[in-house]
Coordinates of C-alpha atoms in Angstrom, one line a residue:
X1403 CA -23.6 -2.9 48.7
X1404 CA -24.3 -4.2 45.2
X1405 CA -27.4 -6.4 44.4
X1406 CA -26.4 -10.1 44.9
X1407 CA -27.8 -13.3 43.4
X1408 CA -27.7 -15.6 46.3
X1409 CA -26.3 -19.2 46.4
X1410 CA -27.5 -21.0 49.5
X1411 CA -26.8 -24.6 50.5
X1412 CA -23.7 -25.4 48.6
X1413 CA -23.1 -26.3 44.9
X1414 CA -25.5 -25.0 42.3
X1415 CA -28.1 -27.3 40.8
X1416 CA -27.4 -26.1 37.2
X1417 CA -23.9 -25.8 35.7
X1418 CA -23.2 -22.1 35.8
X1419 CA -26.4 -21.4 37.8
X1420 CA -26.9 -19.7 41.1
X1421 CA -29.7 -21.8 42.7
X1422 CA -28.2 -24.3 45.1
X1423 CA -29.0 -28.0 44.6
X1424 CA -30.3 -28.3 48.2
X1425 CA -32.6 -25.3 47.8
X1426 CA -33.8 -26.4 44.4
X1427 CA -34.8 -29.8 45.8
X1428 CA -36.6 -28.2 48.7
X1429 CA -38.5 -25.8 46.3
X1430 CA -39.6 -28.7 44.1
X1431 CA -40.8 -30.6 47.2
X1432 CA -42.8 -27.6 48.4
X1433 CA -44.5 -27.1 45.1
X1434 CA -45.2 -30.7 44.4
X1435 CA -46.5 -31.3 47.9
X1436 CA -49.0 -28.6 47.4
X1437 CA -50.0 -30.1 44.0
X1438 CA -50.5 -33.5 45.8
X1439 CA -52.8 -31.8 48.3
X1440 CA -54.9 -30.6 45.4
X1441 CA -55.1 -34.1 43.9
X1442 CA -56.3 -35.5 47.2
X1443 CA -58.8 -32.6 47.7
X1444 CA -57.1 -31.8 51.0
X1445 CA -56.0 -28.2 50.2
X1446 CA -58.0 -25.8 52.3
X1447 CA -59.3 -22.7 50.5
X1448 CA -58.1 -19.9 52.7
X1449 CA -60.4 -19.0 55.6
X1450 CA -63.5 -20.1 53.7
X1451 CA -63.9 -23.2 55.7
X1452 CA -63.9 -25.3 52.5
X1453 CA -61.4 -27.3 50.6
X1454 CA -60.4 -26.7 47.0
X1455 CA -61.9 -29.4 44.6
X1456 CA -59.6 -32.4 44.0
X1457 CA -57.5 -32.2 40.8
X1458 CA -56.9 -34.7 38.1
X1459 CA -54.1 -34.7 35.4
X1460 CA -51.8 -32.9 37.9
X1461 CA -48.3 -33.2 36.6
X1462 CA -45.1 -33.3 38.7
X1463 CA -42.9 -30.2 38.3
X1464 CA -39.2 -30.4 37.6
X1465 CA -36.5 -27.8 37.6
X1466 CA -35.4 -26.2 34.3
X1467 CA -31.9 -24.8 34.0
X1468 CA -33.0 -22.9 30.9
X1469 CA -35.8 -21.2 32.9
X1470 CA -33.4 -20.4 35.8
X1471 CA -31.0 -18.8 33.3
X1472 CA -33.8 -16.8 31.7
X1473 CA -35.2 -15.7 35.1
X1474 CA -31.7 -14.4 36.1
X1475 CA -31.4 -12.5 32.9
X1476 CA -34.9 -11.0 33.3
X1477 CA -34.3 -9.8 36.8
X1478 CA -31.0 -8.2 35.9
X1479 CA -29.7 -6.2 38.8
X1480 CA -32.8 -5.1 40.6
X1481 CA -35.3 -6.3 43.2
X1482 CA -38.6 -5.1 41.6
X1483 CA -42.1 -5.4 43.2
X1484 CA -43.7 -6.3 39.9
X1485 CA -42.7 -8.9 37.3
X1486 CA -40.0 -7.4 34.9
X1487 CA -41.6 -9.1 31.9
X1488 CA -40.5 -12.1 29.9
X1489 CA -39.7 -11.9 26.2
X1490 CA -41.1 -15.3 25.5
X1491 CA -44.4 -14.6 27.3
X1492 CA -43.9 -17.2 30.1
X1493 CA -45.6 -17.1 33.4
X1494 CA -43.8 -15.1 36.1
X1495 CA -43.9 -15.6 39.9
X1496 CA -42.5 -12.8 42.0
X1497 CA -42.3 -11.9 45.7
X1498 CA -40.3 -8.9 47.1
X1499 CA -40.1 -8.0 50.8
X1500 CA -37.8 -6.6 53.4
X1501 CA -35.3 -9.3 54.3
X1502 CA -35.6 -9.3 58.1
X1503 CA -35.3 -13.1 58.7
X1504 CA -32.4 -14.2 56.5
X1505 CA -34.7 -15.7 53.9
X1506 CA -33.6 -18.0 51.1
X1507 CA -35.1 -19.5 47.9
X1508 CA -37.0 -22.2 49.6
X1509 CA -38.3 -20.3 52.6
X1510 CA -39.8 -17.6 50.3
X1511 CA -41.3 -20.1 48.0
X1512 CA -42.9 -21.6 51.1
X1513 CA -44.5 -18.2 51.8
X1514 CA -45.8 -17.8 48.3
X1515 CA -47.5 -21.2 48.5
X1516 CA -48.8 -20.7 52.0
X1517 CA -50.9 -17.7 50.8
X1518 CA -53.7 -20.3 49.9
X1519 CA -53.9 -21.2 53.6
X1520 CA -55.1 -17.8 54.7
X1521 CA -56.4 -16.1 51.6
X1522 CA -59.5 -17.5 49.9
X1523 CA -58.9 -18.5 46.3
X1524 CA -61.6 -17.2 43.9
X1525 CA -62.5 -19.5 41.0
X1526 CA -65.3 -20.4 38.7
X1527 CA -67.0 -23.6 39.9
X1528 CA -67.4 -25.9 36.9
X1529 CA -66.1 -29.4 36.0
X1530 CA -62.8 -27.5 35.9
X1531 CA -61.3 -24.8 38.1
X1532 CA -61.1 -21.6 36.1
X1533 CA -59.0 -18.6 37.0
X1534 CA -60.7 -15.3 37.9
X1535 CA -59.2 -11.8 38.3
X1536 CA -59.7 -12.0 42.1
X1537 CA -57.4 -15.0 42.5
X1538 CA -53.7 -15.1 43.5
X1539 CA -51.8 -15.3 40.2
X1540 CA -48.6 -16.6 41.8
X1541 CA -50.4 -19.6 43.3
X1542 CA -52.5 -20.2 40.2
X1543 CA -49.4 -20.3 38.0
X1544 CA -47.5 -22.7 40.4
X1545 CA -50.4 -25.2 40.7
X1546 CA -51.6 -25.2 37.1
X1547 CA -51.9 -28.8 36.1
X1548 CA -50.2 -28.4 32.7
X1549 CA -47.1 -26.7 34.2
X1550 CA -44.2 -29.2 34.2
X1551 CA -41.1 -27.0 34.6
X1552 CA -39.9 -24.2 36.9
X1553 CA -36.8 -22.1 37.2
X1554 CA -36.2 -19.5 39.9
X1555 CA -33.6 -17.0 41.1
X1556 CA -33.3 -15.4 44.6
X1557 CA -31.7 -12.0 44.9
X1558 CA -31.1 -9.5 47.7
X1559 CA -30.7 -5.7 47.2
X1560 CA -29.7 -2.9 49.5
X1561 CA -32.6 -0.9 50.9
X1562 CA -31.8 1.9 53.4
X1563 CA -29.8 0.4 56.3
X1564 CA -31.1 -3.1 55.4
X1565 CA -31.9 -5.1 52.3
X1566 CA -34.8 -6.4 50.3
X1567 CA -35.1 -9.9 48.8
X1568 CA -36.8 -10.9 45.5
X1569 CA -37.9 -14.4 44.5
X1570 CA -38.5 -14.5 40.8
X1571 CA -39.5 -17.6 38.8
X1572 CA -40.6 -18.6 35.3
X1573 CA -42.7 -21.6 34.3
X1574 CA -43.0 -23.3 30.9
X1575 CA -46.6 -22.1 30.5
X1576 CA -48.1 -18.8 29.5
X1577 CA -49.4 -16.6 32.4
X1578 CA -52.8 -17.8 33.6
X1579 CA -55.5 -15.5 32.3
X1580 CA -59.1 -14.9 33.3
X1581 CA -61.2 -17.9 32.3
X1582 CA -58.2 -20.2 31.8
X1583 CA -58.3 -23.7 33.3
X1584 CA -56.1 -24.2 36.3
X1585 CA -57.0 -27.9 36.6
X1586 CA -59.8 -30.3 35.8
X1587 CA -61.7 -31.6 38.8
X1588 CA -61.0 -35.2 39.8
X1589 CA -62.1 -37.7 42.4
X1590 CA -59.3 -37.5 45.0
X1591 CA -57.0 -40.1 43.3
X1592 CA -54.3 -39.9 40.6
X1593 CA -56.2 -39.9 37.3
X1594 CA -56.2 -38.3 33.8
X1595 CA -52.5 -38.4 33.4
X1596 CA -51.4 -37.0 30.0
X1597 CA -49.6 -39.2 27.5
X1598 CA -45.9 -39.6 28.3
X1599 CA -46.5 -39.7 32.1
X1600 CA -47.3 -42.3 34.7
X1601 CA -49.1 -42.1 38.0
X1602 CA -46.5 -41.9 40.7
X1603 CA -47.8 -43.9 43.7
X1604 CA -46.3 -41.8 46.5
X1605 CA -47.0 -38.3 45.2
X1606 CA -50.2 -39.1 43.2
X1607 CA -48.8 -36.8 40.5
X1608 CA -48.3 -37.5 36.8
X1609 CA -44.5 -37.9 36.5
X1610 CA -42.5 -38.1 33.2
X1611 CA -42.2 -41.7 31.9
X1612 CA -38.4 -41.4 31.9
X1613 CA -38.6 -41.3 35.7
X1614 CA -40.8 -44.4 35.9
X1615 CA -39.5 -47.4 37.9
X1616 CA -39.9 -50.9 36.5
X1617 CA -43.5 -52.2 36.7
X1618 CA -45.2 -48.8 36.8
X1619 CA -48.2 -48.3 34.7
X1620 CA -47.6 -45.8 31.9
X1621 CA -50.6 -43.9 30.5
X1622 CA -50.4 -44.3 26.7
X1623 CA -54.1 -44.7 25.8
X1624 CA -56.9 -42.2 25.4
X1625 CA -58.1 -42.5 29.0
X1626 CA -61.8 -42.4 27.9
X1627 CA -64.3 -44.0 30.3
X1628 CA -66.2 -46.2 27.8
X1629 CA -64.3 -49.5 28.2
X1630 CA -66.5 -51.2 25.6
X1631 CA -64.8 -49.4 22.8
X1632 CA -61.3 -50.8 21.9
X1633 CA -58.3 -48.5 21.9
X1634 CA -57.6 -49.9 18.4
X1635 CA -60.9 -48.5 17.3
X1636 CA -60.2 -45.0 18.6
X1637 CA -56.7 -45.1 17.1
X1638 CA -57.9 -46.1 13.7
X1639 CA -60.8 -43.6 13.6
X1640 CA -58.4 -40.8 14.6
X1641 CA -55.8 -41.9 12.1
X1642 CA -58.2 -42.2 9.1
X1643 CA -59.5 -38.7 9.7
X1644 CA -56.0 -37.2 10.1
X1645 CA -54.6 -39.0 7.1
X1646 CA -57.4 -37.7 4.9
X1647 CA -56.8 -34.1 6.2
X1648 CA -53.1 -34.5 5.7
X1649 CA -53.5 -35.7 2.1
X1650 CA -55.8 -32.7 1.5
X1651 CA -53.3 -30.3 3.2
X1652 CA -50.4 -31.5 1.0
X1653 CA -52.4 -31.1 -2.2
X1654 CA -52.6 -34.8 -3.0
X1655 CA -56.4 -35.2 -2.5
X1656 CA -58.4 -35.7 -5.7
X1657 CA -61.5 -33.6 -6.1
X1658 CA -64.2 -33.0 -8.7
X1659 CA -63.3 -34.6 -12.0
X1660 CA -60.2 -36.3 -10.6
X1661 CA -58.3 -33.0 -10.4
X1662 CA -56.1 -32.4 -7.3
X1663 CA -57.6 -30.0 -4.7
X1664 CA -55.3 -27.1 -3.6
X1665 CA -53.0 -27.3 -0.7
X1666 CA -54.1 -26.1 2.7
X1667 CA -52.1 -23.5 4.6
X1668 CA -53.8 -24.0 7.9
X1669 CA -55.2 -27.5 8.3
X1670 CA -55.4 -28.5 12.0
X1671 CA -54.5 -32.0 13.3
X1672 CA -57.5 -33.7 15.1
X1673 CA -57.2 -34.6 18.7
X1674 CA -59.4 -37.2 20.4
X1675 CA -61.8 -35.7 22.9
X1676 CA -63.4 -38.2 25.4
X1677 CA -66.3 -35.8 26.1
X1678 CA -67.2 -35.7 22.4
X1679 CA -66.9 -39.5 22.4
X1680 CA -69.4 -39.7 25.2
X1681 CA -71.8 -37.4 23.4
X1682 CA -71.4 -39.3 20.2
X1683 CA -72.3 -42.6 22.0
X1684 CA -75.5 -41.1 23.4
X1685 CA -76.6 -40.2 19.9
X1686 CA -75.4 -43.5 18.3
X1687 CA -77.5 -45.4 20.9
X1688 CA -80.6 -43.7 19.7
X1689 CA -80.3 -45.7 16.5
X1690 CA -81.6 -42.9 14.2
X1691 CA -80.6 -42.3 10.6
X1692 CA -79.7 -38.6 11.4
X1693 CA -78.3 -37.1 14.5
X1694 CA -78.4 -33.5 16.0
X1695 CA -75.1 -32.3 17.4
X1696 CA -74.8 -29.9 20.3
X1697 CA -75.0 -26.2 19.3
X1698 CA -71.7 -25.1 17.7
X1699 CA -70.5 -28.7 17.0
X1700 CA -70.5 -30.7 13.9
X1701 CA -71.6 -34.3 13.3
X1702 CA -71.2 -37.1 10.7
X1703 CA -73.3 -40.3 11.1
X1704 CA -73.8 -43.5 9.2
X1705 CA -76.1 -46.5 9.7
X1706 CA -74.1 -49.4 8.4
X1707 CA -76.0 -52.6 7.5
X1708 CA -74.3 -55.8 8.7
X1709 CA -75.3 -59.5 9.0
X1710 CA -73.9 -60.0 12.5
X1711 CA -72.2 -58.1 15.3
X1712 CA -68.5 -58.7 14.7
X1713 CA -66.2 -58.7 17.7
X1714 CA -64.4 -55.7 16.4
X1715 CA -66.1 -52.9 14.5
X1716 CA -62.9 -51.2 13.5
X1717 CA -62.8 -52.1 9.8
X1718 CA -66.5 -51.3 9.2
X1719 CA -66.3 -47.9 10.8
X1720 CA -63.0 -47.0 9.2
X1721 CA -64.4 -48.0 5.7
X1722 CA -67.5 -46.0 6.3
X1723 CA -65.5 -42.8 7.2
X1724 CA -63.3 -43.3 4.1
X1725 CA -66.4 -43.8 1.8
X1726 CA -68.0 -40.6 3.2
X1727 CA -64.7 -38.7 2.6
X1728 CA -64.2 -39.9 -0.9
X1729 CA -67.8 -39.3 -1.9
X1730 CA -67.6 -35.8 -0.6
X1731 CA -64.3 -34.9 -2.1
X1732 CA -65.7 -35.7 -5.6
X1733 CA -68.0 -32.8 -5.2
X1734 CA -65.2 -30.3 -4.3
X1735 CA -63.5 -28.2 -7.0
X1736 CA -61.6 -26.1 -4.5
X1737 CA -61.6 -24.9 -0.9
X1738 CA -65.1 -23.3 -1.1
X1739 CA -67.8 -25.0 1.0
X1740 CA -70.3 -26.8 -1.3
X1741 CA -73.9 -26.7 -0.4
X1742 CA -75.3 -30.1 0.5
X1743 CA -71.8 -31.6 1.0
X1744 CA -72.0 -31.2 4.8
X1745 CA -70.3 -34.4 5.8
X1746 CA -67.1 -33.5 3.9
X1747 CA -67.2 -30.0 5.2
X1748 CA -67.2 -31.3 8.8
X1749 CA -64.3 -33.6 8.1
X1750 CA -62.2 -31.1 6.2
X1751 CA -62.9 -27.8 8.1
X1752 CA -59.5 -26.4 9.0
X1753 CA -60.5 -24.9 12.4
X1754 CA -61.7 -28.2 13.8
X1755 CA -59.1 -29.8 16.1
X1756 CA -61.3 -32.0 18.4
X1757 CA -63.1 -35.2 17.5
X1758 CA -64.9 -38.0 19.3
X1759 CA -66.6 -41.0 17.7
X1760 CA -68.6 -43.9 18.9
X1761 CA -71.0 -46.6 17.8
X1762 CA -73.9 -48.8 18.8
X1763 CA -75.5 -52.0 17.4
X1764 CA -79.1 -51.4 16.2
X1765 CA -81.1 -54.4 14.9
X1766 CA -78.5 -55.7 12.4
X1767 CA -77.0 -52.3 11.8
X1768 CA -74.0 -50.4 13.2
X1769 CA -74.9 -46.8 14.1
X1770 CA -71.7 -44.8 13.8
X1771 CA -71.5 -41.2 15.0
X1772 CA -68.6 -38.7 15.0
X1773 CA -68.8 -35.3 16.6
X1774 CA -66.4 -32.4 15.9
X1775 CA -65.7 -29.4 18.1
X1776 CA -66.3 -27.0 15.2
X1777 CA -69.3 -26.9 12.8
X1778 CA -67.8 -27.0 9.4
X1779 CA -71.3 -26.8 7.7
X1780 CA -72.3 -23.6 9.6
X1781 CA -73.7 -20.7 7.4
X1782 CA -70.8 -18.5 8.6
X1783 CA -68.3 -20.9 7.0
X1784 CA -67.5 -20.0 3.4
X1785 CA -64.1 -21.6 3.0
X1786 CA -63.0 -24.9 4.4
X1787 CA -59.3 -23.8 4.5
X1788 CA -56.9 -21.2 3.2
X1789 CA -55.7 -22.5 -0.1
X1790 CA -52.1 -22.3 -1.3
X1791 CA -49.8 -23.5 -4.0
X1792 CA -47.0 -26.0 -4.0
X1793 CA -45.0 -25.8 -0.8
X1794 CA -47.5 -23.7 1.0
X1795 CA -48.7 -26.5 3.4
X1796 CA -48.8 -25.2 7.0
X1797 CA -47.7 -21.7 6.0
X1798 CA -50.6 -20.2 8.1
X1799 CA -50.9 -22.4 11.1
X1800 CA -52.7 -20.9 14.0
X1801 CA -52.1 -19.2 16.4
X1802 CA -49.1 -17.3 14.9
X1803 CA -49.7 -17.8 11.2
X1804 CA -46.5 -19.7 10.6
X1805 CA -45.1 -23.2 10.4
X1806 CA -43.8 -23.4 14.0
X1807 CA -46.3 -26.0 15.1
X1808 CA -46.6 -27.9 11.9
X1809 CA -46.0 -31.7 12.0
X1810 CA -46.2 -33.7 8.8
X1811 CA -48.6 -31.4 7.0
X1812 CA -51.0 -30.6 9.9
X1813 CA -51.0 -27.8 12.4
X1814 CA -50.8 -29.0 16.0
X1815 CA -53.2 -26.7 18.0
X1816 CA -54.0 -27.9 21.6
X1817 CA -57.6 -28.4 22.6
X1818 CA -59.0 -25.6 24.7
X1819 CA -61.3 -26.6 27.5
X1820 CA -65.0 -26.4 26.8
X1821 CA -67.9 -27.6 28.9
X1822 CA -69.0 -31.0 27.9
X1823 CA -72.3 -30.8 25.9
X1824 CA -75.3 -32.0 27.8
X1825 CA -78.1 -34.0 26.3
X1826 CA -79.9 -34.5 29.6
X1827 CA -80.1 -30.9 30.8
X1828 CA -78.9 -28.8 27.9
X1829 CA -79.7 -25.5 29.7
X1830 CA -77.4 -26.3 32.5
X1831 CA -74.3 -27.8 30.8
X1832 CA -71.8 -25.8 32.9
X1833 CA -72.4 -26.7 36.6
X1834 CA -72.9 -30.5 36.3
X1835 CA -71.7 -33.0 33.7
X1836 CA -73.9 -35.7 32.2
X1837 CA -71.6 -38.3 33.7
X1838 CA -72.4 -37.1 37.2
X1839 CA -76.1 -36.8 36.3
X1840 CA -76.2 -40.4 35.1
X1841 CA -74.4 -41.7 38.2
X1842 CA -76.7 -39.8 40.5
X1843 CA -79.9 -40.9 38.6
X1844 CA -78.7 -44.5 38.4
X1845 CA -77.9 -44.7 42.1
X1846 CA -81.2 -43.2 43.1
X1847 CA -83.2 -45.4 40.8
X1848 CA -81.3 -48.5 41.9
X1849 CA -82.4 -48.0 45.5
X1850 CA -85.9 -47.0 44.5
X1851 CA -86.1 -50.2 42.4
X1852 CA -84.9 -52.3 45.3
X1853 CA -87.6 -50.8 47.5
X1854 CA -90.3 -51.2 44.8
X1855 CA -89.5 -54.9 44.3
X1856 CA -89.4 -55.7 48.1
X1857 CA -85.7 -56.2 48.2
X1858 CA -84.9 -53.2 50.5
X1859 CA -83.7 -54.5 53.9
X1860 CA -85.3 -53.1 57.0
X1861 CA -83.7 -53.5 60.5
X1862 CA -87.1 -54.3 62.1
X1863 CA -88.8 -56.6 59.6
X1864 CA -85.8 -57.7 57.5
X1865 CA -87.4 -56.5 54.2
X1866 CA -89.6 -53.5 53.5
X1867 CA -92.9 -54.1 51.8
X1868 CA -92.9 -53.8 48.0
X1869 CA -94.2 -50.5 46.6
X1870 CA -97.4 -50.4 44.7
X1871 CA -96.1 -47.7 42.4
X1872 CA -92.6 -46.3 42.3
X1873 CA -92.0 -43.9 39.4
X1874 CA -88.5 -43.7 37.9
X1875 CA -86.6 -40.4 38.5
X1876 CA -85.8 -38.8 35.1
X1877 CA -86.4 -35.1 35.3
X1878 CA -83.9 -32.3 35.7
X1879 CA -86.3 -29.4 36.3
X1880 CA -85.2 -29.0 39.9
X1881 CA -81.5 -28.8 39.1

């Protein structure tokens, strides 16, 4: 008996494919139902007695005919116990067993997903769920929040007097590695959907906007929590930074003496980071002339004098950033970092790909702070970018040192997850976020304040007596 790629349930889902439409739909339902359980925080973690943390930004998975075709090709004519390998480095899911129960594509996928119900999933407990070497890689790859496509093949092979089956799938993400984020921790509701998706009411997953019914809310903004800052302000601050970097990368930025600076082979596009925005706001609110960024980060700040608080600070902040850039570029003769030109170094450092800015009003002045996820003024930085000649823009984009991820002069490199910097408890920035600390402190102090002022209700005497001295909770030493 020859190895056979099985078609169960009627016509194939993909033209020329083997996976039946009915089976594909069942597989997608199984996978997405498990992802919904994670969003809701209702997925039990094996026999630990605990639930896995709720997920945010969890996308809805769809079927990819291209991935199904690639999976069929990779598996060839065997039923291996280990992944056969994928030439494009995509994540592989595999399960091979003796076929004693007339299994099919959907029933075996159900078994793969059900492993989490009995086997405890090991992870690093931080504001995001990180993969460890002790965890089930099949499950991790299937529930990774950034995975949006799946393609599988189901095959049976003769084994003695019976047969074995193999379920083999590919996703559109790289295999999860130790330390990689599986998903960010949420609050039990659909949140943090990436751009181009909407929050699907029934599944609580982030579904592609092309699937959105009329009236659904599409997430197009930055999704940062500070509602006092306008989206227009964020957009303009990001655009002015990237436009300056793009001009530099293309060799059209004037430098010292009006001469054009060299082109950049590897200038990254900046991406807005809400955690950096939060950290920038904390520093802007201090209303100081200079700011200290978290270790390993860069900062640019400006105290702008103004007669009144305009309703929109966009033009003022944008002009301040442009002035800092132009002033700094006049000191640059080439791509070498210039001592004392730190602000320009922060804005022009090629490795930087994350930015977050904020502002605060301070006695007739606007305190503007921008934080960057790399420190362009660090002693270790000698060159701001790899210089090139005409036509060399983007020739060395990371990570593959080519132009594959170049868009309009800038290299598009995704942000990697880092722990949000803490200004409250810097020595414990991993386990608890400053946002959670602030909420916990504010709630505790709110009730202590109610008690201190005599507004705390008591069932026996209506109101408890006012406290003679009630100190505010501020310390984090017990954390």
